């Protein structure tokens, strides 16, 4: 994830980590189907369809680690929204910049016997992702098609890839989105925020001097999203 460093001022980097919810090892010729946590996303890794960073076919033992981000619990009870990669800045299929409201997010990492990064080959991985919601008026319902986004670690942006279908789990009644993941990074089920404004202000230190480079963050209360901004030389900010 790109990090902005401003010259001639003190820069502070804070990193929040998320717990790994599932880890296992398996042979590439066997594949593996698993649930990241009880009631969480299910992932089906197809046998014999794995490649290394150069796109070469990989055979051998594979380690998998996966996280289902908790985006709805109170902050003091394990909410992981500050541990997700980037914020909710995104690029849609038309190449337009947008901001997202999330309904569920997970990450899968695959590594080989020597710790090398792996990814999926020709066979996509079927995914069933339970939806999370804070009471948003824009929450999807069964039968909806919703955009699915992956995180680009080079640009620090979410990229729209395709749509998934929302269905109701016949046993639990939980809404889920189903799709096939062609590769792994972090996957996110989101809708672009329909409207947003700009909150402005000025950050100062204890002596009242404007503070350049301060990070200001806003967190949704009835929807799942965050926004960040850095203050200008005069301490001002505009956070969408």
JSON list of C-alpha atoms in Angstrom, two decimals:
[
{"chain": "A", "resi": 1, "resn": "UNK", "atom": "CA", "xyz": [0.00, 0.00, 0.00]},
{"chain": "A", "resi": 2, "resn": "UNK", "atom": "CA", "xyz": [1.50, 3.39, -0.97]},
{"chain": "A", "resi": 3, "resn": "UNK", "atom": "CA", "xyz": [2.42, 5.68, 1.92]},
{"chain": "A", "resi": 4, "resn": "UNK", "atom": "CA", "xyz": [2.56, 9.47, 1.53]},
{"chain": "A", "resi": 5, "resn": "UNK", "atom": "CA", "xyz": [5.63, 11.09, 3.12]},
{"chain": "A", "resi": 6, "resn": "UNK", "atom": "CA", "xyz": [5.67, 14.91, 3.34]},
{"chain": "A", "resi": 7, "resn": "UNK", "atom": "CA", "xyz": [9.08, 16.60, 3.30]},
{"chain": "A", "resi": 8, "resn": "UNK", "atom": "CA", "xyz": [10.40, 18.79, 6.13]},
{"chain": "A", "resi": 9, "resn": "UNK", "atom": "CA", "xyz": [7.86, 17.68, 8.74]},
{"chain": "A", "resi": 10, "resn": "UNK", "atom": "CA", "xyz": [7.69, 14.77, 11.15]},
{"chain": "A", "resi": 11, "resn": "UNK", "atom": "CA", "xyz": [5.82, 11.83, 9.62]},
{"chain": "A", "resi": 12, "resn": "UNK", "atom": "CA", "xyz": [4.20, 9.16, 11.76]},
{"chain": "A", "resi": 13, "resn": "UNK", "atom": "CA", "xyz": [3.05, 5.77, 10.42]},
{"chain": "A", "resi": 14, "resn": "UNK", "atom": "CA", "xyz": [0.51, 3.71, 12.35]},
{"chain": "A", "resi": 15, "resn": "UNK", "atom": "CA", "xyz": [-0.14, 0.09, 11.35]},
{"chain": "A", "resi": 16, "resn": "UNK", "atom": "CA", "xyz": [-3.14, -1.90, 12.58]},
{"chain": "A", "resi": 17, "resn": "UNK", "atom": "CA", "xyz": [-3.03, -5.67, 12.11]},
{"chain": "A", "resi": 18, "resn": "UNK", "atom": "CA", "xyz": [-5.93, -8.06, 11.58]},
{"chain": "A", "resi": 19, "resn": "UNK", "atom": "CA", "xyz": [-6.05, -11.56, 13.03]},
{"chain": "A", "resi": 20, "resn": "UNK", "atom": "CA", "xyz": [-5.52, -14.51, 10.69]},
{"chain": "A", "resi": 21, "resn": "UNK", "atom": "CA", "xyz": [-8.76, -16.48, 10.96]},
{"chain": "A", "resi": 22, "resn": "UNK", "atom": "CA", "xyz": [-7.73, -19.59, 9.00]},
{"chain": "A", "resi": 23, "resn": "UNK", "atom": "CA", "xyz": [-4.44, -21.25, 8.12]},
{"chain": "A", "resi": 24, "resn": "UNK", "atom": "CA", "xyz": [-3.65, -24.64, 6.64]},
{"chain": "A", "resi": 25, "resn": "UNK", "atom": "CA", "xyz": [-1.29, -26.51, 4.33]},
{"chain": "A", "resi": 26, "resn": "UNK", "atom": "CA", "xyz": [-2.31, -28.73, 1.42]},
{"chain": "A", "resi": 27, "resn": "UNK", "atom": "CA", "xyz": [-0.89, -30.26, -1.74]},
{"chain": "A", "resi": 28, "resn": "UNK", "atom": "CA", "xyz": [-1.45, -28.39, -4.98]},
{"chain": "A", "resi": 29, "resn": "UNK", "atom": "CA", "xyz": [-2.71, -31.56, -6.69]},
{"chain": "A", "resi": 30, "resn": "UNK", "atom": "CA", "xyz": [-5.47, -31.95, -4.10]},
{"chain": "A", "resi": 31, "resn": "UNK", "atom": "CA", "xyz": [-6.89, -28.44, -3.87]},
{"chain": "A", "resi": 32, "resn": "UNK", "atom": "CA", "xyz": [-8.70, -27.31, -0.73]},
{"chain": "A", "resi": 33, "resn": "UNK", "atom": "CA", "xyz": [-12.18, -26.16, 0.24]},
{"chain": "A", "resi": 34, "resn": "UNK", "atom": "CA", "xyz": [-12.57, -24.32, 3.54]},
{"chain": "A", "resi": 35, "resn": "UNK", "atom": "CA", "xyz": [-14.57, -21.83, 5.58]},
{"chain": "A", "resi": 36, "resn": "UNK", "atom": "CA", "xyz": [-12.44, -18.91, 6.78]},
{"chain": "A", "resi": 37, "resn": "UNK", "atom": "CA", "xyz": [-14.26, -18.93, 10.12]},
{"chain": "A", "resi": 38, "resn": "UNK", "atom": "CA", "xyz": [-17.51, -20.41, 11.39]},
{"chain": "A", "resi": 39, "resn": "UNK", "atom": "CA", "xyz": [-20.26, -18.67, 9.47]},
{"chain": "A", "resi": 40, "resn": "UNK", "atom": "CA", "xyz": [-17.70, -16.79, 7.37]},
{"chain": "A", "resi": 41, "resn": "UNK", "atom": "CA", "xyz": [-16.74, -16.92, 3.69]},
{"chain": "A", "resi": 42, "resn": "UNK", "atom": "CA", "xyz": [-16.24, -20.27, 2.00]},
{"chain": "A", "resi": 43, "resn": "UNK", "atom": "CA", "xyz": [-13.44, -20.70, -0.53]},
{"chain": "A", "resi": 44, "resn": "UNK", "atom": "CA", "xyz": [-12.84, -23.57, -2.97]},
{"chain": "A", "resi": 45, "resn": "UNK", "atom": "CA", "xyz": [-9.28, -23.78, -4.29]},
{"chain": "A", "resi": 46, "resn": "UNK", "atom": "CA", "xyz": [-9.25, -25.96, -7.40]},
{"chain": "A", "resi": 47, "resn": "UNK", "atom": "CA", "xyz": [-6.74, -28.83, -7.67]},
{"chain": "A", "resi": 48, "resn": "UNK", "atom": "CA", "xyz": [-3.68, -28.29, -9.87]},
{"chain": "A", "resi": 49, "resn": "UNK", "atom": "CA", "xyz": [-4.34, -24.64, -10.69]},
{"chain": "A", "resi": 50, "resn": "UNK", "atom": "CA", "xyz": [-1.65, -22.56, -8.99]},
{"chain": "A", "resi": 51, "resn": "UNK", "atom": "CA", "xyz": [1.12, -20.35, -10.36]},
{"chain": "A", "resi": 52, "resn": "UNK", "atom": "CA", "xyz": [4.09, -18.43, -9.01]},
{"chain": "A", "resi": 53, "resn": "UNK", "atom": "CA", "xyz": [4.70, -14.69, -9.36]},
{"chain": "A", "resi": 54, "resn": "UNK", "atom": "CA", "xyz": [6.03, -15.20, -12.90]},
{"chain": "A", "resi": 55, "resn": "UNK", "atom": "CA", "xyz": [2.95, -17.15, -14.00]},
{"chain": "A", "resi": 56, "resn": "UNK", "atom": "CA", "xyz": [4.71, -20.52, -14.01]},
{"chain": "A", "resi": 57, "resn": "UNK", "atom": "CA", "xyz": [2.74, -23.59, -12.91]},
{"chain": "A", "resi": 58, "resn": "UNK", "atom": "CA", "xyz": [3.45, -24.57, -9.31]},
{"chain": "A", "resi": 59, "resn": "UNK", "atom": "CA", "xyz": [3.27, -28.06, -7.81]},
{"chain": "A", "resi": 60, "resn": "UNK", "atom": "CA", "xyz": [3.99, -28.96, -4.22]},
{"chain": "A", "resi": 61, "resn": "UNK", "atom": "CA", "xyz": [2.89, -27.97, -0.76]},
{"chain": "A", "resi": 62, "resn": "UNK", "atom": "CA", "xyz": [0.91, -24.72, -0.39]},
{"chain": "A", "resi": 63, "resn": "UNK", "atom": "CA", "xyz": [0.29, -22.69, 2.75]},
{"chain": "A", "resi": 64, "resn": "UNK", "atom": "CA", "xyz": [-2.92, -20.68, 2.94]},
{"chain": "A", "resi": 65, "resn": "UNK", "atom": "CA", "xyz": [-3.78, -17.88, 5.37]},
{"chain": "A", "resi": 66, "resn": "UNK", "atom": "CA", "xyz": [-7.14, -16.12, 5.27]},
{"chain": "A", "resi": 67, "resn": "UNK", "atom": "CA", "xyz": [-8.90, -13.30, 7.13]},
{"chain": "A", "resi": 68, "resn": "UNK", "atom": "CA", "xyz": [-12.58, -12.33, 7.19]},
{"chain": "A", "resi": 69, "resn": "UNK", "atom": "CA", "xyz": [-12.57, -8.70, 8.27]},
{"chain": "A", "resi": 70, "resn": "UNK", "atom": "CA", "xyz": [-14.96, -7.82, 11.10]},
{"chain": "A", "resi": 71, "resn": "UNK", "atom": "CA", "xyz": [-16.51, -4.55, 9.93]},
{"chain": "A", "resi": 72, "resn": "UNK", "atom": "CA", "xyz": [-19.56, -4.36, 12.19]},
{"chain": "A", "resi": 73, "resn": "UNK", "atom": "CA", "xyz": [-18.48, -5.02, 15.80]},
{"chain": "A", "resi": 74, "resn": "UNK", "atom": "CA", "xyz": [-17.96, -2.03, 18.13]},
{"chain": "A", "resi": 75, "resn": "UNK", "atom": "CA", "xyz": [-14.41, -0.67, 17.99]},
{"chain": "A", "resi": 76, "resn": "UNK", "atom": "CA", "xyz": [-13.66, -1.92, 21.50]},
{"chain": "A", "resi": 77, "resn": "UNK", "atom": "CA", "xyz": [-14.86, -5.41, 20.59]},
{"chain": "A", "resi": 78, "resn": "UNK", "atom": "CA", "xyz": [-12.60, -6.22, 17.66]},
{"chain": "A", "resi": 79, "resn": "UNK", "atom": "CA", "xyz": [-13.76, -4.14, 14.70]},
{"chain": "A", "resi": 80, "resn": "UNK", "atom": "CA", "xyz": [-11.06, -4.45, 12.02]},
{"chain": "A", "resi": 81, "resn": "UNK", "atom": "CA", "xyz": [-11.96, -1.59, 9.67]},
{"chain": "A", "resi": 82, "resn": "UNK", "atom": "CA", "xyz": [-8.66, 0.15, 10.47]},
{"chain": "A", "resi": 83, "resn": "UNK", "atom": "CA", "xyz": [-6.75, -3.02, 9.52]},
{"chain": "A", "resi": 84, "resn": "UNK", "atom": "CA", "xyz": [-8.04, -3.23, 5.96]},
{"chain": "A", "resi": 85, "resn": "UNK", "atom": "CA", "xyz": [-5.67, -2.28, 3.14]},
{"chain": "A", "resi": 86, "resn": "UNK", "atom": "CA", "xyz": [-6.01, 1.34, 2.05]},
{"chain": "A", "resi": 87, "resn": "UNK", "atom": "CA", "xyz": [-9.28, 3.15, 2.54]},
{"chain": "A", "resi": 88, "resn": "UNK", "atom": "CA", "xyz": [-12.37, 2.93, 0.35]},
{"chain": "A", "resi": 89, "resn": "UNK", "atom": "CA", "xyz": [-11.02, 4.92, -2.61]},
{"chain": "A", "resi": 90, "resn": "UNK", "atom": "CA", "xyz": [-11.73, 3.04, -5.84]},
{"chain": "A", "resi": 91, "resn": "UNK", "atom": "CA", "xyz": [-11.77, 3.00, -9.62]},
{"chain": "A", "resi": 92, "resn": "UNK", "atom": "CA", "xyz": [-14.87, 1.64, -11.36]},
{"chain": "A", "resi": 93, "resn": "UNK", "atom": "CA", "xyz": [-15.15, -0.22, -14.67]},
{"chain": "A", "resi": 94, "resn": "UNK", "atom": "CA", "xyz": [-15.30, 3.09, -16.56]},
{"chain": "A", "resi": 95, "resn": "UNK", "atom": "CA", "xyz": [-12.03, 4.24, -14.97]},
{"chain": "A", "resi": 96, "resn": "UNK", "atom": "CA", "xyz": [-13.81, 6.83, -12.83]},
{"chain": "A", "resi": 97, "resn": "UNK", "atom": "CA", "xyz": [-12.74, 7.52, -9.24]},
{"chain": "A", "resi": 98, "resn": "UNK", "atom": "CA", "xyz": [-15.34, 6.73, -6.61]},
{"chain": "A", "resi": 99, "resn": "UNK", "atom": "CA", "xyz": [-15.73, 5.97, -2.91]},
{"chain": "A", "resi": 100, "resn": "UNK", "atom": "CA", "xyz": [-17.19, 2.73, -1.62]},
{"chain": "A", "resi": 101, "resn": "UNK", "atom": "CA", "xyz": [-19.56, 1.41, 1.01]},
{"chain": "A", "resi": 102, "resn": "UNK", "atom": "CA", "xyz": [-18.63, -2.15, 1.95]},
{"chain": "A", "resi": 103, "resn": "UNK", "atom": "CA", "xyz": [-20.86, -5.13, 2.66]},
{"chain": "A", "resi": 104, "resn": "UNK", "atom": "CA", "xyz": [-18.10, -7.65, 3.31]},
{"chain": "A", "resi": 105, "resn": "UNK", "atom": "CA", "xyz": [-14.38, -8.16, 2.80]},
{"chain": "A", "resi": 106, "resn": "UNK", "atom": "CA", "xyz": [-11.86, -11.00, 3.04]},
{"chain": "A", "resi": 107, "resn": "UNK", "atom": "CA", "xyz": [-8.26, -11.74, 2.16]},
{"chain": "A", "resi": 108, "resn": "UNK", "atom": "CA", "xyz": [-6.50, -14.95, 1.10]},
{"chain": "A", "resi": 109, "resn": "UNK", "atom": "CA", "xyz": [-2.71, -15.35, 0.87]},
{"chain": "A", "resi": 110, "resn": "UNK", "atom": "CA", "xyz": [-1.04, -18.37, -0.76]},
{"chain": "A", "resi": 111, "resn": "UNK", "atom": "CA", "xyz": [2.64, -19.22, -0.37]},
{"chain": "A", "resi": 112, "resn": "UNK", "atom": "CA", "xyz": [4.81, -22.11, -1.54]},
{"chain": "A", "resi": 113, "resn": "UNK", "atom": "CA", "xyz": [7.23, -24.38, 0.28]},
{"chain": "A", "resi": 114, "resn": "UNK", "atom": "CA", "xyz": [9.95, -21.69, 0.32]},
{"chain": "A", "resi": 115, "resn": "UNK", "atom": "CA", "xyz": [7.67, -18.81, 1.22]},
{"chain": "A", "resi": 116, "resn": "UNK", "atom": "CA", "xyz": [7.24, -17.63, -2.38]},
{"chain": "A", "resi": 117, "resn": "UNK", "atom": "CA", "xyz": [3.98, -15.90, -3.25]},
{"chain": "A", "resi": 118, "resn": "UNK", "atom": "CA", "xyz": [1.50, -17.95, -5.24]},
{"chain": "A", "resi": 119, "resn": "UNK", "atom": "CA", "xyz": [-1.78, -17.22, -6.95]},
{"chain": "A", "resi": 120, "resn": "UNK", "atom": "CA", "xyz": [-4.50, -18.97, -8.92]},
{"chain": "A", "resi": 121, "resn": "UNK", "atom": "CA", "xyz": [-3.92, -20.40, -12.37]},
{"chain": "A", "resi": 122, "resn": "UNK", "atom": "CA", "xyz": [-6.63, -20.99, -14.98]},
{"chain": "A", "resi": 123, "resn": "UNK", "atom": "CA", "xyz": [-9.26, -22.22, -12.54]},
{"chain": "A", "resi": 124, "resn": "UNK", "atom": "CA", "xyz": [-11.06, -19.53, -10.53]},
{"chain": "A", "resi": 125, "resn": "UNK", "atom": "CA", "xyz": [-12.03, -20.15, -6.90]},
{"chain": "A", "resi": 126, "resn": "UNK", "atom": "CA", "xyz": [-15.79, -20.19, -6.14]},
{"chain": "A", "resi": 127, "resn": "UNK", "atom": "CA", "xyz": [-16.55, -17.85, -3.21]},
{"chain": "A", "resi": 128, "resn": "UNK", "atom": "CA", "xyz": [-19.55, -17.50, -0.90]},
{"chain": "A", "resi": 129, "resn": "UNK", "atom": "CA", "xyz": [-19.23, -14.28, 1.12]},
{"chain": "A", "resi": 130, "resn": "UNK", "atom": "CA", "xyz": [-21.72, -13.49, 3.95]},
{"chain": "A", "resi": 131, "resn": "UNK", "atom": "CA", "xyz": [-22.79, -9.87, 3.83]},
{"chain": "A", "resi": 132, "resn": "UNK", "atom": "CA", "xyz": [-22.20, -7.39, 6.67]},
{"chain": "A", "resi": 133, "resn": "UNK", "atom": "CA", "xyz": [-24.36, -4.32, 7.22]},
{"chain": "A", "resi": 134, "resn": "UNK", "atom": "CA", "xyz": [-24.84, -1.48, 9.72]},
{"chain": "A", "resi": 135, "resn": "UNK", "atom": "CA", "xyz": [-28.39, -0.69, 8.61]},
{"chain": "A", "resi": 136, "resn": "UNK", "atom": "CA", "xyz": [-27.53, 1.08, 5.37]},
{"chain": "A", "resi": 137, "resn": "UNK", "atom": "CA", "xyz": [-30.46, 2.15, 3.19]},
{"chain": "A", "resi": 138, "resn": "UNK", "atom": "CA", "xyz": [-28.45, 0.91, 0.21]},
{"chain": "A", "resi": 139, "resn": "UNK", "atom": "CA", "xyz": [-27.90, -2.64, 1.52]},
{"chain": "A", "resi": 140, "resn": "UNK", "atom": "CA", "xyz": [-28.43, -5.29, -1.19]},
{"chain": "A", "resi": 141, "resn": "UNK", "atom": "CA", "xyz": [-31.27, -7.81, -1.10]},
{"chain": "A", "resi": 142, "resn": "UNK", "atom": "CA", "xyz": [-31.59, -11.34, -2.46]},
{"chain": "A", "resi": 143, "resn": "UNK", "atom": "CA", "xyz": [-31.51, -11.35, -6.25]},
{"chain": "A", "resi": 144, "resn": "UNK", "atom": "CA", "xyz": [-29.39, -8.20, -6.56]},
{"chain": "A", "resi": 145, "resn": "UNK", "atom": "CA", "xyz": [-26.18, -8.10, -8.54]},
{"chain": "A", "resi": 146, "resn": "UNK", "atom": "CA", "xyz": [-23.50, -6.16, -6.67]},
{"chain": "A", "resi": 147, "resn": "UNK", "atom": "CA", "xyz": [-20.05, -4.99, -7.78]},
{"chain": "A", "resi": 148, "resn": "UNK", "atom": "CA", "xyz": [-17.05, -7.01, -6.61]},
{"chain": "A", "resi": 149, "resn": "UNK", "atom": "CA", "xyz": [-13.74, -5.21, -6.15]},
{"chain": "A", "resi": 150, "resn": "UNK", "atom": "CA", "xyz": [-10.14, -6.33, -5.57]},
{"chain": "A", "resi": 151, "resn": "UNK", "atom": "CA", "xyz": [-7.39, -4.29, -3.92]},
{"chain": "A", "resi": 152, "resn": "UNK", "atom": "CA", "xyz": [-4.46, -3.11, -6.01]},
{"chain": "A", "resi": 153, "resn": "UNK", "atom": "CA", "xyz": [-1.47, -2.95, -3.67]},
{"chain": "A", "resi": 154, "resn": "UNK", "atom": "CA", "xyz": [0.57, -0.83, -6.09]},
{"chain": "A", "resi": 155, "resn": "UNK", "atom": "CA", "xyz": [-1.96, 1.99, -6.46]},
{"chain": "A", "resi": 156, "resn": "UNK", "atom": "CA", "xyz": [-3.66, 1.65, -3.07]},
{"chain": "A", "resi": 157, "resn": "UNK", "atom": "CA", "xyz": [-7.05, 1.63, -4.82]},
{"chain": "A", "resi": 158, "resn": "UNK", "atom": "CA", "xyz": [-9.95, -0.80, -5.04]},
{"chain": "A", "resi": 159, "resn": "UNK", "atom": "CA", "xyz": [-10.62, -1.90, -8.63]},
{"chain": "A", "resi": 160, "resn": "UNK", "atom": "CA", "xyz": [-14.05, -2.99, -9.87]},
{"chain": "A", "resi": 161, "resn": "UNK", "atom": "CA", "xyz": [-13.83, -6.37, -11.60]},
{"chain": "A", "resi": 162, "resn": "UNK", "atom": "CA", "xyz": [-17.32, -7.87, -12.09]},
{"chain": "A", "resi": 163, "resn": "UNK", "atom": "CA", "xyz": [-20.60, -8.47, -10.26]},
{"chain": "A", "resi": 164, "resn": "UNK", "atom": "CA", "xyz": [-21.68, -11.14, -7.79]},
{"chain": "A", "resi": 165, "resn": "UNK", "atom": "CA", "xyz": [-25.17, -12.45, -7.13]},
{"chain": "A", "resi": 166, "resn": "UNK", "atom": "CA", "xyz": [-26.81, -11.96, -3.72]},
{"chain": "A", "resi": 167, "resn": "UNK", "atom": "CA", "xyz": [-28.71, -14.96, -2.38]},
{"chain": "A", "resi": 168, "resn": "UNK", "atom": "CA", "xyz": [-30.27, -15.97, 0.91]},
{"chain": "A", "resi": 169, "resn": "UNK", "atom": "CA", "xyz": [-28.78, -18.97, 2.69]},
{"chain": "A", "resi": 170, "resn": "UNK", "atom": "CA", "xyz": [-31.60, -21.51, 2.89]},
{"chain": "A", "resi": 171, "resn": "UNK", "atom": "CA", "xyz": [-30.46, -22.82, 6.29]},
{"chain": "A", "resi": 172, "resn": "UNK", "atom": "CA", "xyz": [-29.45, -19.64, 8.14]},
{"chain": "A", "resi": 173, "resn": "UNK", "atom": "CA", "xyz": [-31.35, -16.90, 6.31]},
{"chain": "A", "resi": 174, "resn": "UNK", "atom": "CA", "xyz": [-28.10, -14.91, 6.01]},
{"chain": "A", "resi": 175, "resn": "UNK", "atom": "CA", "xyz": [-27.59, -12.94, 2.81]},
{"chain": "A", "resi": 176, "resn": "UNK", "atom": "CA", "xyz": [-24.52, -14.02, 0.84]},
{"chain": "A", "resi": 177, "resn": "UNK", "atom": "CA", "xyz": [-22.86, -12.93, -2.39]},
{"chain": "A", "resi": 178, "resn": "UNK", "atom": "CA", "xyz": [-21.48, -15.64, -4.68]},
{"chain": "A", "resi": 179, "resn": "UNK", "atom": "CA", "xyz": [-18.78, -15.14, -7.31]},
{"chain": "A", "resi": 180, "resn": "UNK", "atom": "CA", "xyz": [-15.67, -16.77, -8.78]},
{"chain": "A", "resi": 181, "resn": "UNK", "atom": "CA", "xyz": [-12.35, -15.18, -7.78]},
{"chain": "A", "resi": 182, "resn": "UNK", "atom": "CA", "xyz": [-9.82, -15.36, -10.67]},
{"chain": "A", "resi": 183, "resn": "UNK", "atom": "CA", "xyz": [-6.94, -14.36, -8.40]},
{"chain": "A", "resi": 184, "resn": "UNK", "atom": "CA", "xyz": [-6.28, -13.52, -4.76]},
{"chain": "A", "resi": 185, "resn": "UNK", "atom": "CA", "xyz": [-5.56, -10.29, -2.98]},
{"chain": "A", "resi": 186, "resn": "UNK", "atom": "CA", "xyz": [-8.26, -8.72, -0.83]},
{"chain": "A", "resi": 187, "resn": "UNK", "atom": "CA", "xyz": [-11.83, -8.98, -2.17]},
{"chain": "A", "resi": 188, "resn": "UNK", "atom": "CA", "xyz": [-14.59, -6.56, -1.28]},
{"chain": "A", "resi": 189, "resn": "UNK", "atom": "CA", "xyz": [-18.35, -6.51, -1.97]},
{"chain": "A", "resi": 190, "resn": "UNK", "atom": "CA", "xyz": [-19.26, -2.82, -2.31]},
{"chain": "A", "resi": 191, "resn": "UNK", "atom": "CA", "xyz": [-21.56, -0.23, -3.77]},
{"chain": "A", "resi": 192, "resn": "UNK", "atom": "CA", "xyz": [-20.29, 3.23, -4.73]},
{"chain": "A", "resi": 193, "resn": "UNK", "atom": "CA", "xyz": [-21.57, 5.79, -2.22]},
{"chain": "A", "resi": 194, "resn": "UNK", "atom": "CA", "xyz": [-24.50, 7.54, -3.94]},
{"chain": "A", "resi": 195, "resn": "UNK", "atom": "CA", "xyz": [-23.87, 10.94, -2.36]},
{"chain": "A", "resi": 196, "resn": "UNK", "atom": "CA", "xyz": [-21.12, 12.48, -0.25]},
{"chain": "A", "resi": 197, "resn": "UNK", "atom": "CA", "xyz": [-20.05, 15.92, 0.79]},
{"chain": "A", "resi": 198, "resn": "UNK", "atom": "CA", "xyz": [-16.86, 17.52, 2.05]},
{"chain": "A", "resi": 199, "resn": "UNK", "atom": "CA", "xyz": [-16.22, 18.17, 5.74]},
{"chain": "A", "resi": 200, "resn": "UNK", "atom": "CA", "xyz": [-13.66, 20.94, 6.19]},
{"chain": "A", "resi": 201, "resn": "UNK", "atom": "CA", "xyz": [-11.63, 22.10, 9.16]},
{"chain": "A", "resi": 202, "resn": "UNK", "atom": "CA", "xyz": [-8.22, 23.14, 10.44]},
{"chain": "A", "resi": 203, "resn": "UNK", "atom": "CA", "xyz": [-5.87, 21.10, 12.64]},
{"chain": "A", "resi": 204, "resn": "UNK", "atom": "CA", "xyz": [-3.61, 22.95, 15.05]},
{"chain": "A", "resi": 205, "resn": "UNK", "atom": "CA", "xyz": [-1.17, 21.94, 17.75]},
{"chain": "A", "resi": 206, "resn": "UNK", "atom": "CA", "xyz": [-1.54, 22.85, 21.44]},
{"chain": "A", "resi": 207, "resn": "UNK", "atom": "CA", "xyz": [-0.09, 26.32, 20.75]},
{"chain": "A", "resi": 208, "resn": "UNK", "atom": "CA", "xyz": [-2.63, 27.00, 18.00]},
{"chain": "A", "resi": 209, "resn": "UNK", "atom": "CA", "xyz": [-0.12, 26.62, 15.18]},
{"chain": "A", "resi": 210, "resn": "UNK", "atom": "CA", "xyz": [-1.55, 24.97, 12.02]},
{"chain": "A", "resi": 211, "resn": "UNK", "atom": "CA", "xyz": [-0.35, 21.37, 11.68]},
{"chain": "A", "resi": 212, "resn": "UNK", "atom": "CA", "xyz": [0.68, 20.29, 8.20]},
{"chain": "A", "resi": 213, "resn": "UNK", "atom": "CA", "xyz": [0.52, 16.61, 7.26]},
{"chain": "A", "resi": 214, "resn": "UNK", "atom": "CA", "xyz": [-1.87, 15.52, 10.01]},
{"chain": "A", "resi": 215, "resn": "UNK", "atom": "CA", "xyz": [-4.11, 12.61, 9.05]},
{"chain": "A", "resi": 216, "resn": "UNK", "atom": "CA", "xyz": [-7.86, 13.13, 9.48]},
{"chain": "A", "resi": 217, "resn": "UNK", "atom": "CA", "xyz": [-10.12, 10.08, 9.28]},
{"chain": "A", "resi": 218, "resn": "UNK", "atom": "CA", "xyz": [-13.90, 9.75, 9.11]},
{"chain": "A", "resi": 219, "resn": "UNK", "atom": "CA", "xyz": [-15.71, 6.48, 9.84]},
{"chain": "A", "resi": 220, "resn": "UNK", "atom": "CA", "xyz": [-19.28, 5.67, 8.78]},
{"chain": "A", "resi": 221, "resn": "UNK", "atom": "CA", "xyz": [-21.81, 5.20, 11.59]},
{"chain": "A", "resi": 222, "resn": "UNK", "atom": "CA", "xyz": [-24.71, 3.66, 9.63]},
{"chain": "A", "resi": 223, "resn": "UNK", "atom": "CA", "xyz": [-22.65, 2.38, 6.70]},
{"chain": "A", "resi": 224, "resn": "UNK", "atom": "CA", "xyz": [-19.28, 0.64, 6.37]},
{"chain": "A", "resi": 225, "resn": "UNK", "atom": "CA", "xyz": [-16.64, 2.98, 4.99]},
{"chain": "A", "resi": 226, "resn": "UNK", "atom": "CA", "xyz": [-13.74, 5.21, 5.97]},
{"chain": "A", "resi": 227, "resn": "UNK", "atom": "CA", "xyz": [-12.21, 8.32, 4.42]},
{"chain": "A", "resi": 228, "resn": "UNK", "atom": "CA", "xyz": [-8.83, 9.88, 5.11]},
{"chain": "A", "resi": 229, "resn": "UNK", "atom": "CA", "xyz": [-7.21, 13.21, 4.26]},
{"chain": "A", "resi": 230, "resn": "UNK", "atom": "CA", "xyz": [-3.90, 14.95, 5.01]},
{"chain": "A", "resi": 231, "resn": "UNK", "atom": "CA", "xyz": [-3.81, 18.55, 6.14]},
{"chain": "A", "resi": 232, "resn": "UNK", "atom": "CA", "xyz": [-2.25, 21.27, 3.96]},
{"chain": "A", "resi": 233, "resn": "UNK", "atom": "CA", "xyz": [0.46, 23.69, 5.04]},
{"chain": "A", "resi": 234, "resn": "UNK", "atom": "CA", "xyz": [-2.17, 25.90, 6.71]},
{"chain": "A", "resi": 235, "resn": "UNK", "atom": "CA", "xyz": [-3.63, 22.92, 8.61]},
{"chain": "A", "resi": 236, "resn": "UNK", "atom": "CA", "xyz": [-6.77, 22.81, 6.51]},
{"chain": "A", "resi": 237, "resn": "UNK", "atom": "CA", "xyz": [-8.42, 19.63, 5.28]},
{"chain": "A", "resi": 238, "resn": "UNK", "atom": "CA", "xyz": [-11.38, 18.54, 3.19]},
{"chain": "A", "resi": 239, "resn": "UNK", "atom": "CA", "xyz": [-12.54, 15.01, 3.92]},
{"chain": "A", "resi": 240, "resn": "UNK", "atom": "CA", "xyz": [-15.21, 13.43, 1.72]}
]
